[in-house]
Coordinates of C-alpha atoms in Angstrom, one line a residue:
X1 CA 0.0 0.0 0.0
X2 CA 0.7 3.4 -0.8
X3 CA -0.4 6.8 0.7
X4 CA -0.8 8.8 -2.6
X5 CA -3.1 10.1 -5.2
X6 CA -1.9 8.0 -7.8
X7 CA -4.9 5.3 -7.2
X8 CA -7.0 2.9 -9.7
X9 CA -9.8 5.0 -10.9
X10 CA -12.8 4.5 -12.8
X11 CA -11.5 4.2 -16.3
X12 CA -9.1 1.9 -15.2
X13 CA -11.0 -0.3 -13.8
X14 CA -13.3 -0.1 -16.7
X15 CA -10.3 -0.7 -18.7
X16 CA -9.8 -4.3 -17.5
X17 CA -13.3 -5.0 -17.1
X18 CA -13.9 -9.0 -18.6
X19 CA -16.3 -7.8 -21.3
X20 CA -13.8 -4.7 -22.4
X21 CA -11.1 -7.2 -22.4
X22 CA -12.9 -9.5 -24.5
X23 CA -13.7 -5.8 -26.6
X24 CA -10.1 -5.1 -27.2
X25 CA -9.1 -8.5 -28.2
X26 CA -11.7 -8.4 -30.6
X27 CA -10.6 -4.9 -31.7
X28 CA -6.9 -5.7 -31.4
X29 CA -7.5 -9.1 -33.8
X30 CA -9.3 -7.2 -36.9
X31 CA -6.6 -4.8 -36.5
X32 CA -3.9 -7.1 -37.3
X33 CA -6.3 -9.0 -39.9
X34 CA -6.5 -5.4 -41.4
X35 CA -2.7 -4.4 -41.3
X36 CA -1.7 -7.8 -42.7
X37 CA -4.3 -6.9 -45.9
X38 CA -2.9 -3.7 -46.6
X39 CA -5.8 -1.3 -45.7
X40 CA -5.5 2.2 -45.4
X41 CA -6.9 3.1 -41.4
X42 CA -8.4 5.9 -40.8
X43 CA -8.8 7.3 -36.8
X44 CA -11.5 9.4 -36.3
X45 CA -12.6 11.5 -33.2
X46 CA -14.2 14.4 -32.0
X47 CA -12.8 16.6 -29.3
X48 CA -13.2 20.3 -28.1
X49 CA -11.4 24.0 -26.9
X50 CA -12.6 26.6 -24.9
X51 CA -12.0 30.3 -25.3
X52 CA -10.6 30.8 -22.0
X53 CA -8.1 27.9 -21.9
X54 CA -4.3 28.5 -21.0
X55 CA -1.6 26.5 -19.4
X56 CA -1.9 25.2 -16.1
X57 CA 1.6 26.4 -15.3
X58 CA 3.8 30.0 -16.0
X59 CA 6.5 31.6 -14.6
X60 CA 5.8 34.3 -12.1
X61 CA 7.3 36.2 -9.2
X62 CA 4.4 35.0 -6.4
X63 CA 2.6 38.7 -7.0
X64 CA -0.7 39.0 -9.5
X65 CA 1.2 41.3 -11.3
X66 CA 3.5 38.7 -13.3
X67 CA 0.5 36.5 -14.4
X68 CA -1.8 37.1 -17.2
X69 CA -5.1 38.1 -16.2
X70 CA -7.6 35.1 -17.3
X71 CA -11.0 35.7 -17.7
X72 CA -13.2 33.4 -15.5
X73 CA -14.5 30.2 -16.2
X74 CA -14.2 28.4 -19.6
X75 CA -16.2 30.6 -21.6
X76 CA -17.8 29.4 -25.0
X77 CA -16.0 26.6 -26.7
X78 CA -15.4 25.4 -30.2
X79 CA -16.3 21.4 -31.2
X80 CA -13.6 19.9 -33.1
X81 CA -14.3 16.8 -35.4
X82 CA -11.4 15.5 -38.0
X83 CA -9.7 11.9 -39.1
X84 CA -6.4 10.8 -40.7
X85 CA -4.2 8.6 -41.7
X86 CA 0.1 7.8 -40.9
X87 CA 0.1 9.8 -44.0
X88 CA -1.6 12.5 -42.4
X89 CA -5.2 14.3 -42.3
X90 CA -8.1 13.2 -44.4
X91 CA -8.5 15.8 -46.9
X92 CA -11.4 18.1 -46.2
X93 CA -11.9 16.0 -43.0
X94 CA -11.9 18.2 -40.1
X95 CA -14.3 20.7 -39.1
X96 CA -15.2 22.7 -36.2
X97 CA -17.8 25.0 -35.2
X98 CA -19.1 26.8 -32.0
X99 CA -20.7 24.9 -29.4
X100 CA -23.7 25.7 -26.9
X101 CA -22.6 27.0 -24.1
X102 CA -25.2 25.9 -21.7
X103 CA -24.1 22.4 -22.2
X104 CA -21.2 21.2 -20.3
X105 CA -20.2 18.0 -21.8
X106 CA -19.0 18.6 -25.6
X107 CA -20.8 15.2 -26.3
X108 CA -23.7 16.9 -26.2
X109 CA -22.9 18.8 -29.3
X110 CA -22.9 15.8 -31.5
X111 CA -25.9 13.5 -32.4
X112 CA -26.3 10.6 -34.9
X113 CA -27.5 12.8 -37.7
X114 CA -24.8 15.6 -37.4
X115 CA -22.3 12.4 -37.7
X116 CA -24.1 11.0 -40.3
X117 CA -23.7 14.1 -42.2
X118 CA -19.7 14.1 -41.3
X119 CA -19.1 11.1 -42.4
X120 CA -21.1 11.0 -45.9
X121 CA -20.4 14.5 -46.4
X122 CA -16.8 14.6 -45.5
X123 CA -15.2 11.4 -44.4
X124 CA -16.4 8.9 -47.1
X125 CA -15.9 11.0 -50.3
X126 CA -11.9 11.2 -49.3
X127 CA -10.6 7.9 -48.1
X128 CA -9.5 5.0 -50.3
X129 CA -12.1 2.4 -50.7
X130 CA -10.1 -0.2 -49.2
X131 CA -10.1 1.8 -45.7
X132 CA -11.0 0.9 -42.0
X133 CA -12.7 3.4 -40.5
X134 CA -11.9 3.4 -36.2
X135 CA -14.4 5.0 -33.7
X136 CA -14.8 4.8 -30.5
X137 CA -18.1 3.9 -28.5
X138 CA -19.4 7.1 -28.4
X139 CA -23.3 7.1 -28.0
X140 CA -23.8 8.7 -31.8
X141 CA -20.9 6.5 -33.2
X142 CA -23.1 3.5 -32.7
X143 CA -26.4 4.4 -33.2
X144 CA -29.1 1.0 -33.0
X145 CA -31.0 0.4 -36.1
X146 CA -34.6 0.6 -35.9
X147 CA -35.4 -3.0 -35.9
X148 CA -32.8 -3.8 -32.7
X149 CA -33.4 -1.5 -30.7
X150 CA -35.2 -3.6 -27.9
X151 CA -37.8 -2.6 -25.1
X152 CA -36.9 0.1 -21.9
X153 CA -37.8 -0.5 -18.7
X154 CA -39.7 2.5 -18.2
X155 CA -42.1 2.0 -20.7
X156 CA -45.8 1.7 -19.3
X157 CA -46.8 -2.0 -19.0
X158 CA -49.4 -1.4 -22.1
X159 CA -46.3 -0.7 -24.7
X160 CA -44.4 -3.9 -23.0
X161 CA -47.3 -5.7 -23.5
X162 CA -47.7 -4.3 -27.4
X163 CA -44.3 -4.7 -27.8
X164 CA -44.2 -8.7 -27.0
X165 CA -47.0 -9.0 -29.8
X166 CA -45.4 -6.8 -32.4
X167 CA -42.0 -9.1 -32.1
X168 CA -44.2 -12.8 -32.3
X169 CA -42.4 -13.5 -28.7
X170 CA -42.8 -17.2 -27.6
X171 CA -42.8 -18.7 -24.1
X172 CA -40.7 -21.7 -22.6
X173 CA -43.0 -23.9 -24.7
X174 CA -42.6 -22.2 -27.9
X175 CA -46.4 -21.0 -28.1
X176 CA -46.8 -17.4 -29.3
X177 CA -47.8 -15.1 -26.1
X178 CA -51.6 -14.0 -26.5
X179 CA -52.8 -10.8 -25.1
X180 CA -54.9 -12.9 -22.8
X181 CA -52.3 -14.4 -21.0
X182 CA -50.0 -11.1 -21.1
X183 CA -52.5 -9.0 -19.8
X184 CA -52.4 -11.3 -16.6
X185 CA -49.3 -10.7 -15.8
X186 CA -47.8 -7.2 -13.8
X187 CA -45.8 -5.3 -15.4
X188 CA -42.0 -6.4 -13.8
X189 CA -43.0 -9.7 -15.4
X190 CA -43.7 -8.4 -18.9
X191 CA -40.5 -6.4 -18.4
X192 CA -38.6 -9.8 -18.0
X193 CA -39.5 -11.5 -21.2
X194 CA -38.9 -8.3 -23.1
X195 CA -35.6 -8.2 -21.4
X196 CA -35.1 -11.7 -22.0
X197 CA -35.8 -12.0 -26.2
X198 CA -34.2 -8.4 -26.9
X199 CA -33.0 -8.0 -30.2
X200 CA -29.6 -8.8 -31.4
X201 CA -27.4 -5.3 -31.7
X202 CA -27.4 -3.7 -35.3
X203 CA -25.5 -0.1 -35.6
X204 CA -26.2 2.4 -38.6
X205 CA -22.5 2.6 -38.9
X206 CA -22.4 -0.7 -40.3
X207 CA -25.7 -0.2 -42.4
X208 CA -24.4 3.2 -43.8
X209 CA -20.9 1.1 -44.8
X210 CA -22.7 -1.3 -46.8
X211 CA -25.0 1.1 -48.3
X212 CA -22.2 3.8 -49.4
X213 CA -19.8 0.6 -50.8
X214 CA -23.0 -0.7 -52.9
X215 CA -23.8 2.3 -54.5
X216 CA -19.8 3.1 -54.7
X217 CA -18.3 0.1 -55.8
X218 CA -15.8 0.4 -52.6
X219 CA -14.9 -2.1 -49.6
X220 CA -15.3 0.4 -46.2
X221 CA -14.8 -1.4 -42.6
X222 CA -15.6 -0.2 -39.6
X223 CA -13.6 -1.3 -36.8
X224 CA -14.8 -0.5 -33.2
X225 CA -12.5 -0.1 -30.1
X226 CA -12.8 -1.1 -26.7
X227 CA -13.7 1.3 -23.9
X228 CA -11.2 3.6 -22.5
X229 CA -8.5 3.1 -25.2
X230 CA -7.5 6.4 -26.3
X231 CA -3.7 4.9 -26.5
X232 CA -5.0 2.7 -29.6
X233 CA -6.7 5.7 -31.6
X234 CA -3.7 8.2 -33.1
X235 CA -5.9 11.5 -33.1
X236 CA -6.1 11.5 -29.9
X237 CA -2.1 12.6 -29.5
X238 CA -3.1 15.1 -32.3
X239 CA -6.0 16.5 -30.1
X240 CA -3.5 17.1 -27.5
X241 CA -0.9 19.0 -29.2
X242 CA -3.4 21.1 -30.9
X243 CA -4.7 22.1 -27.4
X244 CA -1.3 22.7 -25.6
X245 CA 0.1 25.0 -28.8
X246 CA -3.6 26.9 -28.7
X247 CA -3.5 27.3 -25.2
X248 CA 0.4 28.6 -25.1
X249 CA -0.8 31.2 -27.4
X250 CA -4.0 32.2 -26.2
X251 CA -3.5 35.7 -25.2
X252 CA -6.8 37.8 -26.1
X253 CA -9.4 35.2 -24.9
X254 CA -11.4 35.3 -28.1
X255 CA -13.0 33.0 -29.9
X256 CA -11.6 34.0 -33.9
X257 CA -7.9 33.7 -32.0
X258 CA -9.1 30.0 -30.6
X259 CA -10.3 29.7 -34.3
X260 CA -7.1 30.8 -36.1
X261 CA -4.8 29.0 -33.5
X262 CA -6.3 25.7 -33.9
X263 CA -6.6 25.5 -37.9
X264 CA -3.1 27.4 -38.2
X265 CA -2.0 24.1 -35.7
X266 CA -4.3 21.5 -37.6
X267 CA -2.5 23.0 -41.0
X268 CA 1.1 22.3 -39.3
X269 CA 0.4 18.6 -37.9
X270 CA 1.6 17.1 -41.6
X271 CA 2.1 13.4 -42.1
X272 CA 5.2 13.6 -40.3
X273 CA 3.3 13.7 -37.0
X274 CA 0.4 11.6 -38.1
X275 CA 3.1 9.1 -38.6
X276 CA 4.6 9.4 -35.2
X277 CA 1.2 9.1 -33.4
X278 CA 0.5 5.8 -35.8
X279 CA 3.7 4.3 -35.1
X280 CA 3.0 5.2 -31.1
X281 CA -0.3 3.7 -31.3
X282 CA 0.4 0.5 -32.9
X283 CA 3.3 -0.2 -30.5
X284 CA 0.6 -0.1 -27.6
X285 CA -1.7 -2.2 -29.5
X286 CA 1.1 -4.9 -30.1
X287 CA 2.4 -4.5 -26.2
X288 CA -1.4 -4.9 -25.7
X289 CA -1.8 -8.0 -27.5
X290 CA 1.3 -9.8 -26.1
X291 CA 0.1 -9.1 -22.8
X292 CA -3.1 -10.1 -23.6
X293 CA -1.7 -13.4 -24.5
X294 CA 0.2 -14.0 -21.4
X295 CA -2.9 -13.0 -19.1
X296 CA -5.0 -15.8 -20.6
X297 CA -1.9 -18.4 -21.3
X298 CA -1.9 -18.5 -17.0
X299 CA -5.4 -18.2 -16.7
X300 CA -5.8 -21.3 -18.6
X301 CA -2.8 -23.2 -17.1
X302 CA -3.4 -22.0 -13.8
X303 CA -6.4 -20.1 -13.4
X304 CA -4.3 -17.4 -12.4
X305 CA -6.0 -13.3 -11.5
X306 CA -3.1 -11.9 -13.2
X307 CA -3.7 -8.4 -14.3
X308 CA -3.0 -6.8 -17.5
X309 CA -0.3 -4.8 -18.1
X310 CA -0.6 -2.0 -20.1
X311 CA 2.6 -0.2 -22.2
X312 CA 2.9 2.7 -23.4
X313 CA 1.8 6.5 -22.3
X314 CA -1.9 7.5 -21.8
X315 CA -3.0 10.2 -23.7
X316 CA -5.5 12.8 -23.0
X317 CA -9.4 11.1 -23.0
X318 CA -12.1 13.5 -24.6

């Protein structure tokens, strides 16, 4: 034991979770399938700066009058939204425009249809059709289709009920439920067989893949990763230099300087630095599957609770 700050927190945790494991060994295994045939990936992400931001630390002589005065709070902010390659950004890939201010998380500024329009608009046209597209789990990212998105528990027992008759649900017995029988039962119960026979998971992501390579002639992936990964996704590192150059310069507070600082940084960040941030990223995802492969080689021979460990530098999480 150790009497510091430096303790396991929730991402971490989440991080070695069984069903993320079992996430990023999926994740890790088309990534490799992927590499080995050639295709182009392509890291996509979203991310954020606000107006006000600066570094955390400066020089200064202990009196106010050697620090710049900051304006309070973190002011009005500006979403960011772009994806590249080791040969550096998509062309005509990344965007950014204000954000609502009465919102605090930046999440909030993106929705299923604003990324749909992203990614047919301006992701899609510009990538080779032999690509892999990477995202992470973001809520809009994977969007259910229609016909899997299953029941919710706080639905009124009628639309339960409706619900088990619109899908053809069967009991134990294989017998169709009737509304006779359902209308019996209280409403936890109906909630249980709805729980129990919901649909299997189908994302637009994938539908919009296989729509835009029929009518396109091309061969998109998509491949997902785990949960609190942001070592395995390259934009991520180019998200973070972007923020530390903006906020070393950010002098006036304004939003057309945030503006100018961040595309005159995006225009710098060439191929040279996508490459770096690839070649980073792919050493954690190999260190990551090596130790993935000793963690279950003692599990199996001796059942062992060995933790995973994890190489390489974390980089900032949007």
């Amino acid at each position: 034991f150790k009497y510091n700050t430096k303790r396991q927190n929730y991402y971490d945790r989440l991080r070695e979770d069984e069903k993320n494991i079992a996430l990023r060994i999926k994740y890790l295994a088309n990534y490799i399938e992927y590499e080995l045939a050639g295709r182009p990936m392509v890291f996509m992400d979203e991310s954020w700066i606000n107006k006000n931001c600066r570094p955390s630390k400066c020089w200064h002589d202990g009196t106010g009058d050697t620090v710049e005065k900051v304006p309070p709070g973190k002011g009005p902010r500006w979403i960011l939204i772009g994806a590249g390659t080791k040969d550096g950004w998509v062309p005509n890939s990344f965007r950014m425009w204000k954000g609502n201010v009465a919102s605090e998380d930046y999440h909030s500024e993106m929705n299923s249809s604003v990324f749909y329009d992203w990614v047919h608009n301006y992701l899609l046209p510009n990538v080779a059709p032999n690509s892999v597209i990477v995202i992470d789990r973001a809520t809009y990212h994977l969007a259910l289709t229609e016909d899997s998105v299953g029941a919710a528990q706080t639905w009124k027992k009628q639309k339960l009920l409706d619900w088990i008759l619109e899908n053809g649900i069967v009991n134990a017995d294989g017998i169709l439920y009737t509304q006779e029988a359902l209308e019996r039962l209280k409403k936890p119960d109906l909630w249980v067989i709805c729980h129990d026979n919901k649909p299997v998971k189908k994302y637009k992501i994938h539908e919009w893949m296989k729509t835009w390579n029929g009518n396109h002639g091309t061969d998109i992936k998509v491949n997902i990763l785990p949960i609190a990964h942001p070592q395995l996704n390259p934009i991520e590192m180019l998200w973070g230099w972007i923020k530390r150059d903006v906020a070393a310069n950010n002098h006036d507070f304004s939003m057309v300087t945030i503006e100018r600082l961040t595309r005159a940084k995006v225009a710098a960040l060439d191929g040279a630095w996508w490459a770096k941030a690839c070649a980073k990223s792919d050493r954690f995802a190999v260190n990551s599957i090596e130790a993935d492969d000793v963690q279950f080689e003692g599990e199996e021979e001796a059942g062992s609770d060995d933790e995973l460990v994890e190489n390489g530098e974390n980089s900032e999480e949007d």
